[in-house]
mmCIF file of C-alpha atoms in Angstrom:
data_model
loop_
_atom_site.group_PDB
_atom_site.id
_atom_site.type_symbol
_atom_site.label_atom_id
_atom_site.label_comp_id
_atom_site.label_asym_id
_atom_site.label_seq_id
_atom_site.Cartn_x
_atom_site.Cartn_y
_atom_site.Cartn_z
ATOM 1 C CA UNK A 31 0.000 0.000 0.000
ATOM 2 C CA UNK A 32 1.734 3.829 -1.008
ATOM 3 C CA UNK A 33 1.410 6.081 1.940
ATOM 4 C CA UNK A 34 0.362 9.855 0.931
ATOM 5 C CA UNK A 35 2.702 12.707 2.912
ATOM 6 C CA UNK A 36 2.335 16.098 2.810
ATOM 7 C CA UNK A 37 4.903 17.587 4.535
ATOM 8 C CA UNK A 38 5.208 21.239 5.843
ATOM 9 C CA UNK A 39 8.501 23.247 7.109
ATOM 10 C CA UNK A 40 9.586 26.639 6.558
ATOM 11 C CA UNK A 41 13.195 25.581 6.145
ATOM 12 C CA UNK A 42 13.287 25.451 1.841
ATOM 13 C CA UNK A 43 16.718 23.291 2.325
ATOM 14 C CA UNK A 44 15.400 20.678 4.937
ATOM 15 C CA UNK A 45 12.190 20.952 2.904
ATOM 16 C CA UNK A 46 13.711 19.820 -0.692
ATOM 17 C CA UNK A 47 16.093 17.160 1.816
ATOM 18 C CA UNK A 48 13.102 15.247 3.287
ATOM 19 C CA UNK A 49 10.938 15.085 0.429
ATOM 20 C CA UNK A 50 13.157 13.818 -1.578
ATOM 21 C CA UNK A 51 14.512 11.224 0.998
ATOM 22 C CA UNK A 52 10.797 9.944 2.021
ATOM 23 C CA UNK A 53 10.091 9.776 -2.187
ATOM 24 C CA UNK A 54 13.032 7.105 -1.973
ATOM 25 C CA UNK A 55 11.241 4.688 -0.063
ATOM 26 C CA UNK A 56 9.521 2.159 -2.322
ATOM 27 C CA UNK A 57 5.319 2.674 0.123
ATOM 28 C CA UNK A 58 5.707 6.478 0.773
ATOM 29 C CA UNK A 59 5.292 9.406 -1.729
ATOM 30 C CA UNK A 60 4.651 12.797 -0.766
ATOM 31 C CA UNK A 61 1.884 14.712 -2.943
ATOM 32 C CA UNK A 62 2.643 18.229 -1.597
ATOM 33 C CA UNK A 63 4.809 20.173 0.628
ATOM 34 C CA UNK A 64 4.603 23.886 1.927
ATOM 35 C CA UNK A 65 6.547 26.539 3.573
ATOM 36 C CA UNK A 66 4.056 27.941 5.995
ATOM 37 C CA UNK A 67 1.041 26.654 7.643
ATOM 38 C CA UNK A 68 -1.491 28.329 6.351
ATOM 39 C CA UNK A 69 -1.049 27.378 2.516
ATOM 40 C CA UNK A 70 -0.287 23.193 4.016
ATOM 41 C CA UNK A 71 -3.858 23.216 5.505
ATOM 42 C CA UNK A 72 -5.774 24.675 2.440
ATOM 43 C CA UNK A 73 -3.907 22.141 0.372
ATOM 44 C CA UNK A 74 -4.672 19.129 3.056
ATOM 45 C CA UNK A 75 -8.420 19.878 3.234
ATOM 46 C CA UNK A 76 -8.791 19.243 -0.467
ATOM 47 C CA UNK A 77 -6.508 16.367 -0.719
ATOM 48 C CA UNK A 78 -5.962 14.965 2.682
ATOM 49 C CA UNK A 79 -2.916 12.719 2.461
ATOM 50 C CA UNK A 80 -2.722 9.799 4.552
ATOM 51 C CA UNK A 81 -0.089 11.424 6.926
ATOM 52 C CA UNK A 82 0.310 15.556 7.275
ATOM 53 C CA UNK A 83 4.417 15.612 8.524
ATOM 54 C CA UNK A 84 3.806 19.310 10.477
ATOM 55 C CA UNK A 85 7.097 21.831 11.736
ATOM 56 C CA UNK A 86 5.858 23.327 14.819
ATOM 57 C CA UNK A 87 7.486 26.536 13.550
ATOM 58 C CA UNK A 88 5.836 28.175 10.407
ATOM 59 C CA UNK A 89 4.859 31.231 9.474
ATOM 60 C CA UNK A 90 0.783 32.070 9.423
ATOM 61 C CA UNK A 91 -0.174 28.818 11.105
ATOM 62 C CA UNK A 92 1.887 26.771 13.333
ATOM 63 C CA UNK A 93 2.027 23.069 12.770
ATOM 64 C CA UNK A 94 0.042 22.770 15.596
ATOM 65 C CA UNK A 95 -2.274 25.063 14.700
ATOM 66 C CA UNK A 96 -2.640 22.944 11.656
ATOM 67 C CA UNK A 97 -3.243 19.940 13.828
ATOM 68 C CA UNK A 98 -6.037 21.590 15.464
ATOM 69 C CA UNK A 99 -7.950 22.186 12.380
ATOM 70 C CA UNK A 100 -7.366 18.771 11.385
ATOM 71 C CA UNK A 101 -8.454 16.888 14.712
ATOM 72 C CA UNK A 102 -11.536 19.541 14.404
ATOM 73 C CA UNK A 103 -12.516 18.742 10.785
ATOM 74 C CA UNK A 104 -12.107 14.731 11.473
ATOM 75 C CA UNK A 105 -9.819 14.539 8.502
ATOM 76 C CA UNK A 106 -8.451 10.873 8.081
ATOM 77 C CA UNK A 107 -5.232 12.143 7.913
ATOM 78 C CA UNK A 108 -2.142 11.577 10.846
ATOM 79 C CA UNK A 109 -0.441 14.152 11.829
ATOM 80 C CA UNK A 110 3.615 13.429 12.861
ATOM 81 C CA UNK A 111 5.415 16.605 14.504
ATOM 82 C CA UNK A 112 8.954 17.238 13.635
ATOM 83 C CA UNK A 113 10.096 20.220 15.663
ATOM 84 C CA UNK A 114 13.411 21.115 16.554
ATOM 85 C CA UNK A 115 11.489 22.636 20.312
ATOM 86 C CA UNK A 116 11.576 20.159 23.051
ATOM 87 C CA UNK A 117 8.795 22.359 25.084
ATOM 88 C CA UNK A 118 6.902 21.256 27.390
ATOM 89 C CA UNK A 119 3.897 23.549 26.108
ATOM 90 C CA UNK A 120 4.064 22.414 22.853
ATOM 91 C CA UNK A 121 3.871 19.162 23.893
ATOM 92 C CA UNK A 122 0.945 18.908 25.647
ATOM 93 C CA UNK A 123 -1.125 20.578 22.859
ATOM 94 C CA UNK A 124 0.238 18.255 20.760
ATOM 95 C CA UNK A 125 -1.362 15.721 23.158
ATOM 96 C CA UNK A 126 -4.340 17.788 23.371
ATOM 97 C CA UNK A 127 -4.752 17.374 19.336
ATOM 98 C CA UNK A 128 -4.165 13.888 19.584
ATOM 99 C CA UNK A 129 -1.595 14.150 17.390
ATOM 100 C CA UNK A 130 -0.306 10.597 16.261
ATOM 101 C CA UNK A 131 3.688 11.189 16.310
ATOM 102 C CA UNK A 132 5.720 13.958 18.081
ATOM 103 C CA UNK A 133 9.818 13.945 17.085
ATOM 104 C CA UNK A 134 12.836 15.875 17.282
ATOM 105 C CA UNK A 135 14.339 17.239 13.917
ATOM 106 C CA UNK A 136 17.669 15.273 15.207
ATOM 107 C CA UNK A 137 16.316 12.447 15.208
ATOM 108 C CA UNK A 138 17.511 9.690 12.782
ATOM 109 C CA UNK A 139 15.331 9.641 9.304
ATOM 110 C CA UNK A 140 15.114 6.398 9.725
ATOM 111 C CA UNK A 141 13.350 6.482 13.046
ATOM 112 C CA UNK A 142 10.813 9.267 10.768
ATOM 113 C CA UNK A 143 10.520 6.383 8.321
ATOM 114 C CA UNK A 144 9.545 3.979 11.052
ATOM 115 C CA UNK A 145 6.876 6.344 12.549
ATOM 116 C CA UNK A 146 5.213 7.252 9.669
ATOM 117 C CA UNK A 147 4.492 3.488 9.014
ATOM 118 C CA UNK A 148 3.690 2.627 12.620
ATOM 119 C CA UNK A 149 0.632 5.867 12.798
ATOM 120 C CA UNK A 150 -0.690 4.443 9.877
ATOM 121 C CA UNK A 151 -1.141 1.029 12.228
ATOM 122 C CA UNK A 152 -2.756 2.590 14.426
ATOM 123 C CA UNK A 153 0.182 3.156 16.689
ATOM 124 C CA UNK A 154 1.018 6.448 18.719
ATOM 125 C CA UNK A 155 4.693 7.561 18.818
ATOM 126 C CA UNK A 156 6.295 10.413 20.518
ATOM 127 C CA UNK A 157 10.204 11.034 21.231
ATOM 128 C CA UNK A 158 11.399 8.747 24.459
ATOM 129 C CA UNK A 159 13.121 12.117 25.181
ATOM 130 C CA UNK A 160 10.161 14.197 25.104
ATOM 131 C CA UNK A 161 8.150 11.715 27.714
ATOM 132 C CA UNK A 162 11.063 11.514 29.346
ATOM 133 C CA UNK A 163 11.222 15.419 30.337
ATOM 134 C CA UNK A 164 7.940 16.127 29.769
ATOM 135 C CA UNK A 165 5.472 13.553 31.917
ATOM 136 C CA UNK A 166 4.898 14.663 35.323
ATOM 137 C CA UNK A 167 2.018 14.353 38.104
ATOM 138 C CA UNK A 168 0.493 17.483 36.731
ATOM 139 C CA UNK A 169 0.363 17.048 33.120
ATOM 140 C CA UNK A 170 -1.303 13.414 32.390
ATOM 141 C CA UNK A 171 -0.948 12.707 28.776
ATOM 142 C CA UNK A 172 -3.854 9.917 28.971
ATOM 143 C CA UNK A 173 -6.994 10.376 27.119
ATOM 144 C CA UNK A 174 -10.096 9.390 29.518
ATOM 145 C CA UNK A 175 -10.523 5.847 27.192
ATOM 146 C CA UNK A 176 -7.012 5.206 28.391
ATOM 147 C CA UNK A 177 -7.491 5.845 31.086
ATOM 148 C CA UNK A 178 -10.243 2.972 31.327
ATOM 149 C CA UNK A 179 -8.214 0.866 29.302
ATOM 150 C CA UNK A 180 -5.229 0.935 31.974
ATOM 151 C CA UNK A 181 -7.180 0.924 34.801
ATOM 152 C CA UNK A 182 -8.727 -2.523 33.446
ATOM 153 C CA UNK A 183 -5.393 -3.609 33.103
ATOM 154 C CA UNK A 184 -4.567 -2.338 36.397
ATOM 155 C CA UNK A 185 -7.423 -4.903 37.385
ATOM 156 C CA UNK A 186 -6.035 -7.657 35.478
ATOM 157 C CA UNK A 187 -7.969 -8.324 32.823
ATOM 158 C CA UNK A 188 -6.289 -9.571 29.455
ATOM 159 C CA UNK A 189 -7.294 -7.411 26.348
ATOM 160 C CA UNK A 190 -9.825 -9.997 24.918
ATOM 161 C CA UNK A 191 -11.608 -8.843 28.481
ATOM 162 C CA UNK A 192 -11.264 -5.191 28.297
ATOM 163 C CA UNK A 193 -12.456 -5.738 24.401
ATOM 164 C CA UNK A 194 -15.677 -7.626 26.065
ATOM 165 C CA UNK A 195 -15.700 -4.838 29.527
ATOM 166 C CA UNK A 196 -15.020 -1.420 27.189
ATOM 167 C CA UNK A 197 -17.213 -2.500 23.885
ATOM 168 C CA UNK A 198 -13.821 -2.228 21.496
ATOM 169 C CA UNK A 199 -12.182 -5.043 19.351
ATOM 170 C CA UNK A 200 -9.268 -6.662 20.493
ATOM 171 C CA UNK A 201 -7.081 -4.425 17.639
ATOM 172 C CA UNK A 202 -8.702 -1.509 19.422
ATOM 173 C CA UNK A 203 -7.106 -2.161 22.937
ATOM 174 C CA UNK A 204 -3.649 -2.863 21.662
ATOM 175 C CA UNK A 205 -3.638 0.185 19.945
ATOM 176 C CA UNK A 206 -4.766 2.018 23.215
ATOM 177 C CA UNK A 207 -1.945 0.083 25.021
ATOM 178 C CA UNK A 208 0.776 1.155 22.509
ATOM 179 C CA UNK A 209 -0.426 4.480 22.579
ATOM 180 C CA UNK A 210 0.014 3.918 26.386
ATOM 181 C CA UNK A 211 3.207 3.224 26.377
ATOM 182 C CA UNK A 212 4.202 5.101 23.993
ATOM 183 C CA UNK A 213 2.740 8.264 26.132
ATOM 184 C CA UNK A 214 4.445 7.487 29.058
ATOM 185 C CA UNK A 215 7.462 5.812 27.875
ATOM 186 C CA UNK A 216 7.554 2.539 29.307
ATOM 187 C CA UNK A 217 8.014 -0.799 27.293
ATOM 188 C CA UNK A 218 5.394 -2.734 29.226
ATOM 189 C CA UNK A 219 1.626 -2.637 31.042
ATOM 190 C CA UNK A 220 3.653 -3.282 34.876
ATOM 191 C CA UNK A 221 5.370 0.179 33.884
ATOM 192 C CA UNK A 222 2.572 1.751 32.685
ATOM 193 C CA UNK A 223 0.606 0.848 36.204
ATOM 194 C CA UNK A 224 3.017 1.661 38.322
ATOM 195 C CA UNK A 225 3.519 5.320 36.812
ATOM 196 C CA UNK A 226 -0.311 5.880 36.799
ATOM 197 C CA UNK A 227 -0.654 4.958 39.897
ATOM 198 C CA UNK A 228 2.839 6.939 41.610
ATOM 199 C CA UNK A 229 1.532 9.822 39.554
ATOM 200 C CA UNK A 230 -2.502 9.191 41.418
ATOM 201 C CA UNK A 231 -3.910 8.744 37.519
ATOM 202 C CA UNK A 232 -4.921 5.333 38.780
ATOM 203 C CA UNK A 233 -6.235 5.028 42.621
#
């Protein structure tokens, strides 16, 4: 399956760079790019692309300004940020917008490759380094579903019985859980309790 990218940075040189390396890959191909916000969102609402790769940084409208609009319009499209800011502000709107990848410009392009193929699984990635600085007992990156799902966990059901408790598929709850994880930037659901519940998410 070829994913669709439409990619937006104000930087012309690491603009040409990353098209060009993405087009190289034999499943991606990117359909349009832009050099401020405000000309990538007109061109994603009439041809959303299966993945919107957003600098934080742009003139008109910020990437995550351009986020917004998409979470608000229900576009089908995931949004990766690629921002050179390690902010703890930007971060949580990026949460906020349910944004399905958050990385640093210096990280590897292969690690971009490998997140633009794991949003369109359903997966949620953000920066290890970003969790790591950025999660505290004040700022819980968990949506309220999950929430639910980790508290079931936290219960110890197995995901075929949150599936049957929380009304999802089985497909559903791993995604939640690797979103989970991925959140809070632990590797397994013992982690993931035991920060919820030092951090009073979980009673």
């Amino acid at each position: 399956m070829m994913i669709t990218l439409y990619l937006a940075e104000d930087q012309s040189m690491l603009n040409s760079a990353l098209s060009q390396l993405l087009n190289l890959e034999d499943d991606l191909t990117v359909i349009g790019s832009a050099q401020d916000g405000a000309t990538a969102w007109q061109a994603i609402q009439s041809q959303p692309p299966d993945v919107a790769i957003l600098d934080i940084e742009m003139p008109k409208m910020t990437g995550l300004d351009v986020a917004d609009q998409i979470h608000t319009h229900a576009l089908p499209t995931k949004v990766i940020i690629l921002t050179t800011f390690a902010q703890k502000a930007y971060f949580q709107r990026a949460i906020a917008s349910q944004v399905n990848g958050y990385l640093l410009k210096d990280s590897p392009s292969d690690d971009l490759i490998a997140v633009i193929r794991k949003v369109m699984t359903g997966q949620t990635v953000y920066a290890p380094e970003l969790v790591a600085n950025m999660v505290t007992a004040e700022s819980n990156p968990l949506t309220e579903r999950e929430l639910a799902v980790l508290g079931e966990v936290a219960s110890g059901l197995s995901s075929k019985q949150i599936a049957a408790s929380l009304f999802l598929s089985e497909g559903t709850v791993r995604n939640y859980l690797s979103a989970i994880f991925s959140k809070l930037g632990v590797h397994n659901r013992i982690e993931a309790i035991e920060m919820a519940k030092r951090n009073k998410w979980l009673a």
